[in-house]
Coordinates of C-alpha atoms and ligand atoms in Angstrom, one line a residue:
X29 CA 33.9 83.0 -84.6
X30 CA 32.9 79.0 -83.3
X31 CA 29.3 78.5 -83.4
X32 CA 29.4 76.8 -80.1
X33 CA 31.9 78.0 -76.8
X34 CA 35.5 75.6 -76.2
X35 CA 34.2 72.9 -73.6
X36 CA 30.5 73.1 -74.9
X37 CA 28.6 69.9 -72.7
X38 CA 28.0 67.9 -75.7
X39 CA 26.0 64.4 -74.9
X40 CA 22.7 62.7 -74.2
X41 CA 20.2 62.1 -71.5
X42 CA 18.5 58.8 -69.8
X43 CA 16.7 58.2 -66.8
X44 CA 17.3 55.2 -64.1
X45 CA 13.6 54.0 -64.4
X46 CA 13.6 54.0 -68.4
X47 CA 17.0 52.4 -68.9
X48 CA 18.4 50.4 -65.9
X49 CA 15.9 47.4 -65.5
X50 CA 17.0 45.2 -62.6
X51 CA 14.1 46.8 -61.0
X52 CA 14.6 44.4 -58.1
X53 CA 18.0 43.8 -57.9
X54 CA 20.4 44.5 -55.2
X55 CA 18.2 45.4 -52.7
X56 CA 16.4 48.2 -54.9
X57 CA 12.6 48.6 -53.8
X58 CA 9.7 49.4 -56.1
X59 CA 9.1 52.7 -57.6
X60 CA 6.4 54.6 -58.9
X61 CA 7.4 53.6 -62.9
X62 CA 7.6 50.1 -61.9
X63 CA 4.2 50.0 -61.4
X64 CA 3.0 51.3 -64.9
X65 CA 2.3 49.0 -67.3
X66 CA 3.0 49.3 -71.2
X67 CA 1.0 51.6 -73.6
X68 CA 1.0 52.7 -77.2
X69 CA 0.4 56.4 -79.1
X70 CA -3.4 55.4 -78.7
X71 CA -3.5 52.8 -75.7
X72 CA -2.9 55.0 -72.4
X73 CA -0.4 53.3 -69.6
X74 CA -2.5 51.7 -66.3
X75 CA -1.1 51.6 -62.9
X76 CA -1.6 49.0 -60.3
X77 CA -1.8 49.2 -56.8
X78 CA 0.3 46.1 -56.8
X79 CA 2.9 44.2 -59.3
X80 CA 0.2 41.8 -61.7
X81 CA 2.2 38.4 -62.6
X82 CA 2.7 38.1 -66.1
X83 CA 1.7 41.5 -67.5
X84 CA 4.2 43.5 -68.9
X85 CA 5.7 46.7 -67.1
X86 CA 8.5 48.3 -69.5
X87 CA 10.8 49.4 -66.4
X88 CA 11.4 46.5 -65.1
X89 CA 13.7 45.1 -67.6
X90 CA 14.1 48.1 -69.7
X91 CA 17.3 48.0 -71.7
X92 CA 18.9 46.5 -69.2
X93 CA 21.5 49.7 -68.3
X94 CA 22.0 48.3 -65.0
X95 CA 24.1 44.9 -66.1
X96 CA 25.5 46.9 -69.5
X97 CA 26.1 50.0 -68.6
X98 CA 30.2 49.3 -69.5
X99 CA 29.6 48.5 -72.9
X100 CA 27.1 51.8 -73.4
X101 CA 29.0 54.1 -71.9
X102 CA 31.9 53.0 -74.2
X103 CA 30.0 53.4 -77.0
X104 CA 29.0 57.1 -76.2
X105 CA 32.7 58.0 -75.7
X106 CA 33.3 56.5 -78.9
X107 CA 30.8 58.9 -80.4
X108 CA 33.2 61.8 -78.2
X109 CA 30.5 62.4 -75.5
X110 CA 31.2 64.9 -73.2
X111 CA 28.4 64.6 -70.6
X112 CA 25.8 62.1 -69.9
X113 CA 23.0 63.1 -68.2
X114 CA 21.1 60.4 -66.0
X115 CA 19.5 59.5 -62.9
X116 CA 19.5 57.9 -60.1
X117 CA 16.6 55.7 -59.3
X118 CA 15.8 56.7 -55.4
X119 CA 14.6 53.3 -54.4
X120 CA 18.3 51.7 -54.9
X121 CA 19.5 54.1 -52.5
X122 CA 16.6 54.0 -50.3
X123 CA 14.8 51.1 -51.1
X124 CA 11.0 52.7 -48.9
X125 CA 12.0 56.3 -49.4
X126 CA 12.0 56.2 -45.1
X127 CA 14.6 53.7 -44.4
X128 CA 17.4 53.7 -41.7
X129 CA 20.3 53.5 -43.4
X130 CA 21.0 53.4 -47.6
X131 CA 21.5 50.6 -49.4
X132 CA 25.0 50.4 -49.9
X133 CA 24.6 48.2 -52.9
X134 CA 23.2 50.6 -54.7
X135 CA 25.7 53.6 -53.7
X136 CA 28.0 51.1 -55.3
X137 CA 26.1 50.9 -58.3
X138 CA 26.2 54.1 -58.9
X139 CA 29.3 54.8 -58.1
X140 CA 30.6 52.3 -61.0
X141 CA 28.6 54.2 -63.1
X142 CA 29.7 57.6 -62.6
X143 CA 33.5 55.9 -62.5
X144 CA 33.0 54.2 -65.9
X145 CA 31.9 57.6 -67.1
X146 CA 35.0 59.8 -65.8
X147 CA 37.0 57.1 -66.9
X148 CA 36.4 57.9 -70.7
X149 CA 36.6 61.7 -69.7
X150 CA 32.9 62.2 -69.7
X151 CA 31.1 64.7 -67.2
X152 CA 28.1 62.7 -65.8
X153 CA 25.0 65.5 -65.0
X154 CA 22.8 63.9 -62.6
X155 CA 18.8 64.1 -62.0
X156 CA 18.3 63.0 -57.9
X157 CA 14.6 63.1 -58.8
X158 CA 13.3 61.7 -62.6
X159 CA 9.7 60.2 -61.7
X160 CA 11.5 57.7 -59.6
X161 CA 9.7 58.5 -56.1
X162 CA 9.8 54.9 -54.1
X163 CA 6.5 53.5 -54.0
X164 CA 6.2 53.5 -50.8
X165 CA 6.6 56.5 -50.0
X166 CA 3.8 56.9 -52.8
X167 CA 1.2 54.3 -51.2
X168 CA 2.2 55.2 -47.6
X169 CA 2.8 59.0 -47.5
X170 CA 0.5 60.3 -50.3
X171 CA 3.2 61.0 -52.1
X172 CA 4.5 65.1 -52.3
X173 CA 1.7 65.9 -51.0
X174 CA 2.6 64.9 -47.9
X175 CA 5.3 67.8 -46.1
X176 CA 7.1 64.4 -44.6
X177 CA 9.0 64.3 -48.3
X178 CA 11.1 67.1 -48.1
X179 CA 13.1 66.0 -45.1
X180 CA 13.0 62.3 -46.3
X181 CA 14.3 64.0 -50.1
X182 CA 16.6 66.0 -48.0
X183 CA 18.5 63.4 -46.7
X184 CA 18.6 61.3 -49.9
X185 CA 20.4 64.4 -51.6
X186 CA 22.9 64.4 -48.6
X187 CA 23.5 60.8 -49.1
X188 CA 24.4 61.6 -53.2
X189 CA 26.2 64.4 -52.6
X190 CA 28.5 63.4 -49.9
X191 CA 29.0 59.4 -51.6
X192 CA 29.6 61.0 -54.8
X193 CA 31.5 64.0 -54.2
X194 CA 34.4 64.9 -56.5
X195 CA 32.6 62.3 -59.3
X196 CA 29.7 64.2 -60.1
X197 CA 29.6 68.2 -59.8
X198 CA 26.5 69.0 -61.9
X199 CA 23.5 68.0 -60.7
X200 CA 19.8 68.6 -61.3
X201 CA 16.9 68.2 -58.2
X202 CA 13.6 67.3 -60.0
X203 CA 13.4 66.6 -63.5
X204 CA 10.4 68.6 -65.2
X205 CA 9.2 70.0 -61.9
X206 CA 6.5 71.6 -63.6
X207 CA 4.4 68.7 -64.9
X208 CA 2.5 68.8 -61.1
X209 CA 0.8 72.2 -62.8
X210 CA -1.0 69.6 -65.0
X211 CA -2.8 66.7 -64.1
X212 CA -0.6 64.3 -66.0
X213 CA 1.9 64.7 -63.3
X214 CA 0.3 63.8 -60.1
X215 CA 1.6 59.7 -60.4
X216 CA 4.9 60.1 -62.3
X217 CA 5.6 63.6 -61.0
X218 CA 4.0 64.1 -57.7
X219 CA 3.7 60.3 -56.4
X220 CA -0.1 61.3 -56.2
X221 CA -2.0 57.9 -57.2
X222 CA -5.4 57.3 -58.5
X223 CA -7.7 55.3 -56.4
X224 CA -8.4 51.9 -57.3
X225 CA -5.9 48.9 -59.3
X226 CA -5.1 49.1 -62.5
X227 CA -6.1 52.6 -63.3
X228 CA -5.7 54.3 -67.1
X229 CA -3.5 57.2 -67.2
X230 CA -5.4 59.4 -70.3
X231 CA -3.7 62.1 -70.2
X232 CA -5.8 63.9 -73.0
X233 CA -8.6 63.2 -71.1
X234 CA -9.9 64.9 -67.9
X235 CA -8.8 63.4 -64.6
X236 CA -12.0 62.9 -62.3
X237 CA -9.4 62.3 -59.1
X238 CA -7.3 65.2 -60.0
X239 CA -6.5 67.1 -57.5
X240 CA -5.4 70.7 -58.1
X241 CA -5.0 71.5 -54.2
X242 CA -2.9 68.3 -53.4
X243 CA -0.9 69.1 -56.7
X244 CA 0.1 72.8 -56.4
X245 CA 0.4 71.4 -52.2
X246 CA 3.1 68.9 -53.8
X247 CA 4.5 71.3 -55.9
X248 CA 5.3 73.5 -53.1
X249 CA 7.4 70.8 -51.0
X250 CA 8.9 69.8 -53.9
X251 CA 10.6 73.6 -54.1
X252 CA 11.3 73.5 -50.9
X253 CA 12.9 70.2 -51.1
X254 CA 14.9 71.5 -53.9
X255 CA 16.4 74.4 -52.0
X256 CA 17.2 72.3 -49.2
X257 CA 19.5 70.1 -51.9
X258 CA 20.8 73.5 -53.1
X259 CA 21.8 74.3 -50.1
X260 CA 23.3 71.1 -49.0
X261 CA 25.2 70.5 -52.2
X262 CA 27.0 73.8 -51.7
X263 CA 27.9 72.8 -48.2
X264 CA 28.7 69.6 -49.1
X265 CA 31.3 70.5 -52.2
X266 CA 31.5 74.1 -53.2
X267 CA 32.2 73.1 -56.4
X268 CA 28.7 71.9 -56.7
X269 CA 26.7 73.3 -59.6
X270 CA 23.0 72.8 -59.2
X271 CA 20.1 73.4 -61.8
X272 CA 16.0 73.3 -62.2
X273 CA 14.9 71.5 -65.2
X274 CA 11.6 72.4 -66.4
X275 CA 9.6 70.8 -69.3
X276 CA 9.9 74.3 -71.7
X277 CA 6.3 75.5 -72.3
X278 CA 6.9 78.0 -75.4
X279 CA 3.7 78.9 -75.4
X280 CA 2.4 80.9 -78.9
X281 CA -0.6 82.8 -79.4
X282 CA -2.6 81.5 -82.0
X283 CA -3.6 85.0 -83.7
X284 CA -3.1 88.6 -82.9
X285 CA -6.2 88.9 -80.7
X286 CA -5.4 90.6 -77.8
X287 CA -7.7 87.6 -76.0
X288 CA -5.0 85.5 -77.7
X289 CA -1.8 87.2 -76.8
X290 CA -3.0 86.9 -73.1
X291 CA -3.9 83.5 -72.6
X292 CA -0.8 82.3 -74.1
X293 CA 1.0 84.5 -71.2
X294 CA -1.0 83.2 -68.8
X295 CA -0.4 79.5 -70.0
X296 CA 3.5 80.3 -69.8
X297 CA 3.2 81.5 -66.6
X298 CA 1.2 78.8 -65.1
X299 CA 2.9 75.8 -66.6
X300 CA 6.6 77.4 -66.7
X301 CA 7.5 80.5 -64.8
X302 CA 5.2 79.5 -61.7
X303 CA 8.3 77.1 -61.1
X304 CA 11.2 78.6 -62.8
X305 CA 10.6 82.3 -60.9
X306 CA 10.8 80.0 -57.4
X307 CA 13.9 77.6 -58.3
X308 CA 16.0 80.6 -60.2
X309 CA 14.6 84.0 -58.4
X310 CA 14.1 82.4 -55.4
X311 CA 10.0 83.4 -54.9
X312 CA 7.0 83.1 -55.9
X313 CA 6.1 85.6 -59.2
X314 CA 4.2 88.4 -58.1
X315 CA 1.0 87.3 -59.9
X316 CA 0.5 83.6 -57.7
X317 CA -1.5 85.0 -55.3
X318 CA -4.4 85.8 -57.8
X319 CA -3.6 82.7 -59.7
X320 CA -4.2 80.9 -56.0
X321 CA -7.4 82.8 -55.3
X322 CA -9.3 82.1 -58.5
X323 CA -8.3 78.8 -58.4
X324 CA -9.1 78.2 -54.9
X325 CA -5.8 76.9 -53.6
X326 CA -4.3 77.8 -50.4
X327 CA -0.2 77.2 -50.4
X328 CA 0.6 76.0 -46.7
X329 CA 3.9 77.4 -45.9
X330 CA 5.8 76.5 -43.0
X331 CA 7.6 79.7 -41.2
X332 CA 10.7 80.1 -43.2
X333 CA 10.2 78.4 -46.2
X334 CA 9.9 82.0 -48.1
X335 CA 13.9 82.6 -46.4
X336 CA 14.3 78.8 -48.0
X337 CA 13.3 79.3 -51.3
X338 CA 15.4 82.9 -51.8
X339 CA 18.8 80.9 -50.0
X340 CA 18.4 77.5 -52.7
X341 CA 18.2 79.6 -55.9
X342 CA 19.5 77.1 -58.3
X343 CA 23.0 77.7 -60.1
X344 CA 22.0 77.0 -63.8
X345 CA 18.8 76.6 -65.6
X346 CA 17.9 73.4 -67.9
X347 CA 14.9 71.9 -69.6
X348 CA 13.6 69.9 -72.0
X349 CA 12.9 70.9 -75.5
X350 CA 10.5 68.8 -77.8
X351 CA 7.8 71.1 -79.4
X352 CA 6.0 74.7 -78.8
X353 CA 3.0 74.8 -78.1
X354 CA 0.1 77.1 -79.4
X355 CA -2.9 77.9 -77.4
X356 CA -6.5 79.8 -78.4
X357 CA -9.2 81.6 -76.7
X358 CA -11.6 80.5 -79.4
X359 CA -12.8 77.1 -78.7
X360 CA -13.7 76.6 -82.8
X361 CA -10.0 76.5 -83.5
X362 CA -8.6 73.1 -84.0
X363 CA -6.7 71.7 -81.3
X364 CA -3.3 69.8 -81.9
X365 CA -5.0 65.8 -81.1
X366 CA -2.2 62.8 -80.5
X367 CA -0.1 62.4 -77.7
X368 CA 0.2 65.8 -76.1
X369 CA -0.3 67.1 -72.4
X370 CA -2.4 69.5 -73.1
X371 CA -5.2 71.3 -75.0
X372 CA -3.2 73.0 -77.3
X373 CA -4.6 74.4 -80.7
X374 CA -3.3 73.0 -83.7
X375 CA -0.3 75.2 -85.3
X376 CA -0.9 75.1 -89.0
X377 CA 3.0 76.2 -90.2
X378 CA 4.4 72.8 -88.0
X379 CA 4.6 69.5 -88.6
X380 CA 3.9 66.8 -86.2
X381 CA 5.9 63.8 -85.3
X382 CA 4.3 60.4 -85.4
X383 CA 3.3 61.0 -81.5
X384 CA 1.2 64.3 -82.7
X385 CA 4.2 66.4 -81.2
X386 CA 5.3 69.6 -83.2
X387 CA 8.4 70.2 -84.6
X388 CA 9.7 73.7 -84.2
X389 CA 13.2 74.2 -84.3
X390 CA 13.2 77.8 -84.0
X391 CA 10.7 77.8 -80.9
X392 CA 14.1 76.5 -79.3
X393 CA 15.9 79.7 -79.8
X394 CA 12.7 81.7 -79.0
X395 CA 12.5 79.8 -75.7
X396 CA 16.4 80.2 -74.8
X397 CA 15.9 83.7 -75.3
X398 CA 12.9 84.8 -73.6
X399 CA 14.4 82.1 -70.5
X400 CA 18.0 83.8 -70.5
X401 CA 16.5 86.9 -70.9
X402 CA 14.6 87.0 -68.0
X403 CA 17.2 84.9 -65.4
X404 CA 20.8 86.0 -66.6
X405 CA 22.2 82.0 -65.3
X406 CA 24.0 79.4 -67.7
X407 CA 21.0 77.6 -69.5
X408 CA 21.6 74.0 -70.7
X409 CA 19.3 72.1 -73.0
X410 CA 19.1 68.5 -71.0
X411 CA 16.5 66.7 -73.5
X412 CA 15.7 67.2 -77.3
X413 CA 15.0 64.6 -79.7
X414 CA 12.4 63.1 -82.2
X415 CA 10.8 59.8 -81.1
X416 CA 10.4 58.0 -84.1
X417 CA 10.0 53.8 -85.3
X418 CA 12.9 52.3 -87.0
X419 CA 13.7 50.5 -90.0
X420 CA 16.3 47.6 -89.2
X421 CA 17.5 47.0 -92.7
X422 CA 18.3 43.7 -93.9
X423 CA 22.5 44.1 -93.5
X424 CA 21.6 45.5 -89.9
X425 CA 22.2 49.6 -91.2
X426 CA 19.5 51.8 -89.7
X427 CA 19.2 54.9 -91.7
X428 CA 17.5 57.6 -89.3
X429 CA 17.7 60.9 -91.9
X430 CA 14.9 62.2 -90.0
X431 CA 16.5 62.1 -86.9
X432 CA 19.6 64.1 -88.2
X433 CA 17.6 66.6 -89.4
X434 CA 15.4 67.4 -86.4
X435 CA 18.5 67.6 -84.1
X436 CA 20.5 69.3 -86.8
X437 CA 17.8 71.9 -87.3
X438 CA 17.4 72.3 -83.7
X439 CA 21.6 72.4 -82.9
X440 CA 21.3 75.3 -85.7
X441 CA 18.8 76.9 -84.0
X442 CA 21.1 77.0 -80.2
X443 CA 23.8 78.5 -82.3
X444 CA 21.7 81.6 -83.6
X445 CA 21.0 81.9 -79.8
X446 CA 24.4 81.9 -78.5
X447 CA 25.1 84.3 -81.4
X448 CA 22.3 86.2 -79.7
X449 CA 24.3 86.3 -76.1
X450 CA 22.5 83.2 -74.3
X451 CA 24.9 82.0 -72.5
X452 CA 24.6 78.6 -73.2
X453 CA 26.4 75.0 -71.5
X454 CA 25.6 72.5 -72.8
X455 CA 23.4 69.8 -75.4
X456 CA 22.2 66.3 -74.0
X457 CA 19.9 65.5 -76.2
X458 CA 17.3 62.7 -75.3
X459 CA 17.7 59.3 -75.2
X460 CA 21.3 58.6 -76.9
X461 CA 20.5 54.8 -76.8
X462 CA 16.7 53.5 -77.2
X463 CA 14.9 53.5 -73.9
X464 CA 11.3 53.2 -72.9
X465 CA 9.5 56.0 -73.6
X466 CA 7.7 57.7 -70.3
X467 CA 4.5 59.1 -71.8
X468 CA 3.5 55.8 -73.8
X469 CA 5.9 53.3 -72.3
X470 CA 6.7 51.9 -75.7
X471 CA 10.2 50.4 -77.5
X472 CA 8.7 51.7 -80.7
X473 CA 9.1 55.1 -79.7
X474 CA 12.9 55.8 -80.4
X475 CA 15.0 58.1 -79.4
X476 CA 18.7 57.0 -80.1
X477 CA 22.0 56.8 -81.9
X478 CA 22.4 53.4 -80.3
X479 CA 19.7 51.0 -81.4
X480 CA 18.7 48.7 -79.1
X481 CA 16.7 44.8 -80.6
X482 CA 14.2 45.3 -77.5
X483 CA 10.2 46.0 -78.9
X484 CA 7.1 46.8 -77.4
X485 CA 5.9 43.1 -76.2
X486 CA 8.9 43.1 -74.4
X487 CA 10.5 40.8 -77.0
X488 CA 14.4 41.4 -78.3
X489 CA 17.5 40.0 -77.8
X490 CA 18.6 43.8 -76.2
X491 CA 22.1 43.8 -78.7
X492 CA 23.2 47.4 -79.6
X493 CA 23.9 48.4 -83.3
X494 CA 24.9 51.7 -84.6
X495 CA 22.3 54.1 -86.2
X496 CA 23.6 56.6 -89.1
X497 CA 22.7 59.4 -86.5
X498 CA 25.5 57.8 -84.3
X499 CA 28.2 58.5 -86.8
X500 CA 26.9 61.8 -87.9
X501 CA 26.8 62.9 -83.7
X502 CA 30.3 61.6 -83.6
X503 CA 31.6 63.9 -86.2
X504 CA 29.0 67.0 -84.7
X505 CA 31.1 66.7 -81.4
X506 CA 34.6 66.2 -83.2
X507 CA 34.1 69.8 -84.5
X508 CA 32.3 71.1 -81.8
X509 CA 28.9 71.9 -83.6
X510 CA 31.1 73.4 -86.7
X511 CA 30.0 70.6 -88.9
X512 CA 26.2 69.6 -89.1
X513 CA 26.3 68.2 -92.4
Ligands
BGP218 C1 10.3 64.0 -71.0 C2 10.9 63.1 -69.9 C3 11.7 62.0 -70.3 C4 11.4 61.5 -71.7 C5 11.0 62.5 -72.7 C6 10.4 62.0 -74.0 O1 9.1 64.5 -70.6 O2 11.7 63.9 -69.0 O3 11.7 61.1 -69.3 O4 10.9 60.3 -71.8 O5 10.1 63.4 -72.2 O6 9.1 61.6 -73.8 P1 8.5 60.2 -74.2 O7 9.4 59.2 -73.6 O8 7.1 60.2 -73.7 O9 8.6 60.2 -75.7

């Protein structure tokens, strides 16, 4: 029997904001990322209130997508891509957020884009929301926090849905919605800025303007807003597939202890099914209303937003899949240290990345599992990947072993669960070509098949070259997942 279904979505993921550049161009207004300056595994990112001349923001040249996307697109259907998941940065089609009318040069952007992929037979997946909120809408509205957004979002999705009908079919409404459950995602998530220029965003470090009522507030139009798409892009094309993506939480328990065993519930259902339970059930989980008490929040719904949220259930579930993550009730136990969201403990049977992120294949089948378990809807994995620093070698050959394996171990790991019954779609694993990296901004930080001579100074002459992953993806598709070798 095939490891992997006939028409299995292989491919790879982007976003607008870390790929396209041109962050001015064509009428495009500022977003949230273009305000975020540059950081490293130990430097956090700073936002300003206001563009500094001659610092360096990442975003607003980025690879440079935007004027080359002709050339990378060919170069993943050379490799047999199937799907390509990106986004599409708001502020080119709105450049405020609130504007009158769209900007039809970026409509047309787009709609090269999604052209030039269909034209090499490859299914674009499309995020309408992947920390790309316009800025102004940040600076002027508050952000999601502010119940304005869903009717402003609302009517961006119309404008995708109807200009790109019949080109794109699978689309995805906010990417990892449930970063707002953490305070790392008030900016990039929730729009939600800190007060002051030129701000540090530690996010292994307590927030002091964190606000937990404005974030679960945010949260809450964001669902709704996502619904509302649902909804429309079912109206709009019936042929419309719609999914939630979540940042996966696979949470472990670091011991037996019963103490143990329940907080790494509760941690999965605050930072995963709090969302998931809305976007695929279509209401809240049954135990929000103590979680809302003891955290003193109070949720202001609007009459008919519970009738909302059960008519916008999503059609397909995806998220990202990087590492597990392993939590303790006994503060002596180590906790994991580098980049990482949150407080996790350390796991002692994983390795770490270079970024201090574990590697745990199997906690991809575990999560698929438990997810498909629990929701019965087509899952698709939309990001996986190892960000890891390259070795150009003197003849140009990049030989990224560790790459293979990671994605090899983890591709091995989807097929034990569709042996299991999941009913698995589809692969796009992270970052295909090189991009900027959200968390830490950096070049450094790679992702890709497709090398790209761009660095963390902003330096680079931006030519492509080939990785060995590139070839060895190429012959993964060809066989649809038979060979991993
Ligand atoms: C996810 C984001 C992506 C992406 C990825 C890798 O959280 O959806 O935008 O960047 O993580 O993270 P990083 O870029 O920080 O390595």
């Amino acid at each position: 029997m095939a490891k992997f279904p006939e028409g299995f979505l292989w491919g790879g993921a982007i976003a607008a904001n870390q790929a396209e550049g041109a962050y001015l161009e064509d009428g495009k207004g500022l977003s949230v990322p273009d305000m975020i300056k540059g950081g490293t595994v130990n430097t956090p990112r700073r936002i300003t209130s206001t563009v500094h001349p001659g610092e360096y923001y990442p975003s607003h040249e980025a690879i440079d997508f935007y004027h080359r996307y002709k050339e990378d697109v060919a170069l993943l259907a050379e490799m047999g891509f199937k799907c390509f998941r990106t986004s599409i940065n708001w502020a080119r089609i709105f450049p405020n957020g609130d504007d009158a009318e769209p900007n039809p040069a970026g409509i047309a952007f787009y709609r090269s884009l999604f052209e030039e992929c269909r034209r090499h037979g490859i299914e674009p997946l499309v995020t309408l929301s992947h920390y790309e909120l316009p800025f102004a809408l940040a600076e002027n509205y508050g952000g999601w926090a502010n119940r304005e957004l869903v009717a402003l979002f609302a009517r961006y999705a119309r404008t995708c849905f109807t200009e790109f009908r019949g080109l794109v079919r699978r689309w995805l409404t906010f990417n990892e919605i449930n970063c707002l459950t953490a305070p790392f995602g008030n900016v990039m998530g929730g729009g939600i800025l800190p007060p002051g220029d030129d701000v540090a965003l530690d996010y292994g470090k307590p927030m002091a303007w964190d606000d937990p009522q404005k974030r679960y507030q945010a949260l809450h139009h964001q669902f709704v807003a996502s619904a509302k798409a649902v909804r429309i892009a079912h109206e709009i094309d019936p042929g419309n597939k719609v999914g939630c993506m979540l940042a996966s939480r696979a949470v472990y328990p670091y011991s037996c202890r019963p103490e143990d065993v329940l907080l790494a519930q509760k941690m999965a259902r605050q930072a995963n099914l709090y969302c998931s339970d809305v976007q695929v059930r279509g209401a809240y989980p049954v135990w929000a209303p103590r979680f809302w008490r003891e955290n003193n929040l109070s949720i202001a719904m609007e009459p008919g937003d519970e009738e909302l949220l059960a008519a916008g259930k999503v059609d397909f579930y995806s998220f990202s899949y990087y590492k597990s993550s392993t939590v303790s009730s006994d503060p002596a136990v180590p906790v994991a240290g580098g980049n990482v969201f949150y407080d996790d403990a350390k796991n002692p049977y994983l390795a770490v990345s270079d970024w201090g992120w574990s590697i745990d294949p199997k906690g991809l089948r575990w999560y698929l599992g438990e997810m498909y378990d629990r929701y019965h809807v087509p899952m698709m994995v939309v990001e996986n990947g190892l960000g890891a620093a390259d070795t150009v070698e003197e003849d140009g050959s990049i030989h990224d072993g560790y790459r293979i394996d990671y994605l090899r171990d983890h591709i091995e790991q989807m097929a034990e669960a569709i042996a299991d019954g999941v009913d698995l779609i589809g692969y796009t694993m992270w970052g295909p070509i090189d991009l900027v990296s959200a968390g830490t901004g950096e070049m450094k930080k790679r992702y890709g098949f497709i090398y790209v001579d761009k660095h963390n100074d902003g330096s680079g002459d931006l030519h492509r070259a080939r990785k060995d992953s590139f070839f060895w993806y190429q012959k993964v598709i060809a066989t649809n997942g038979e060979d991993l070798t």
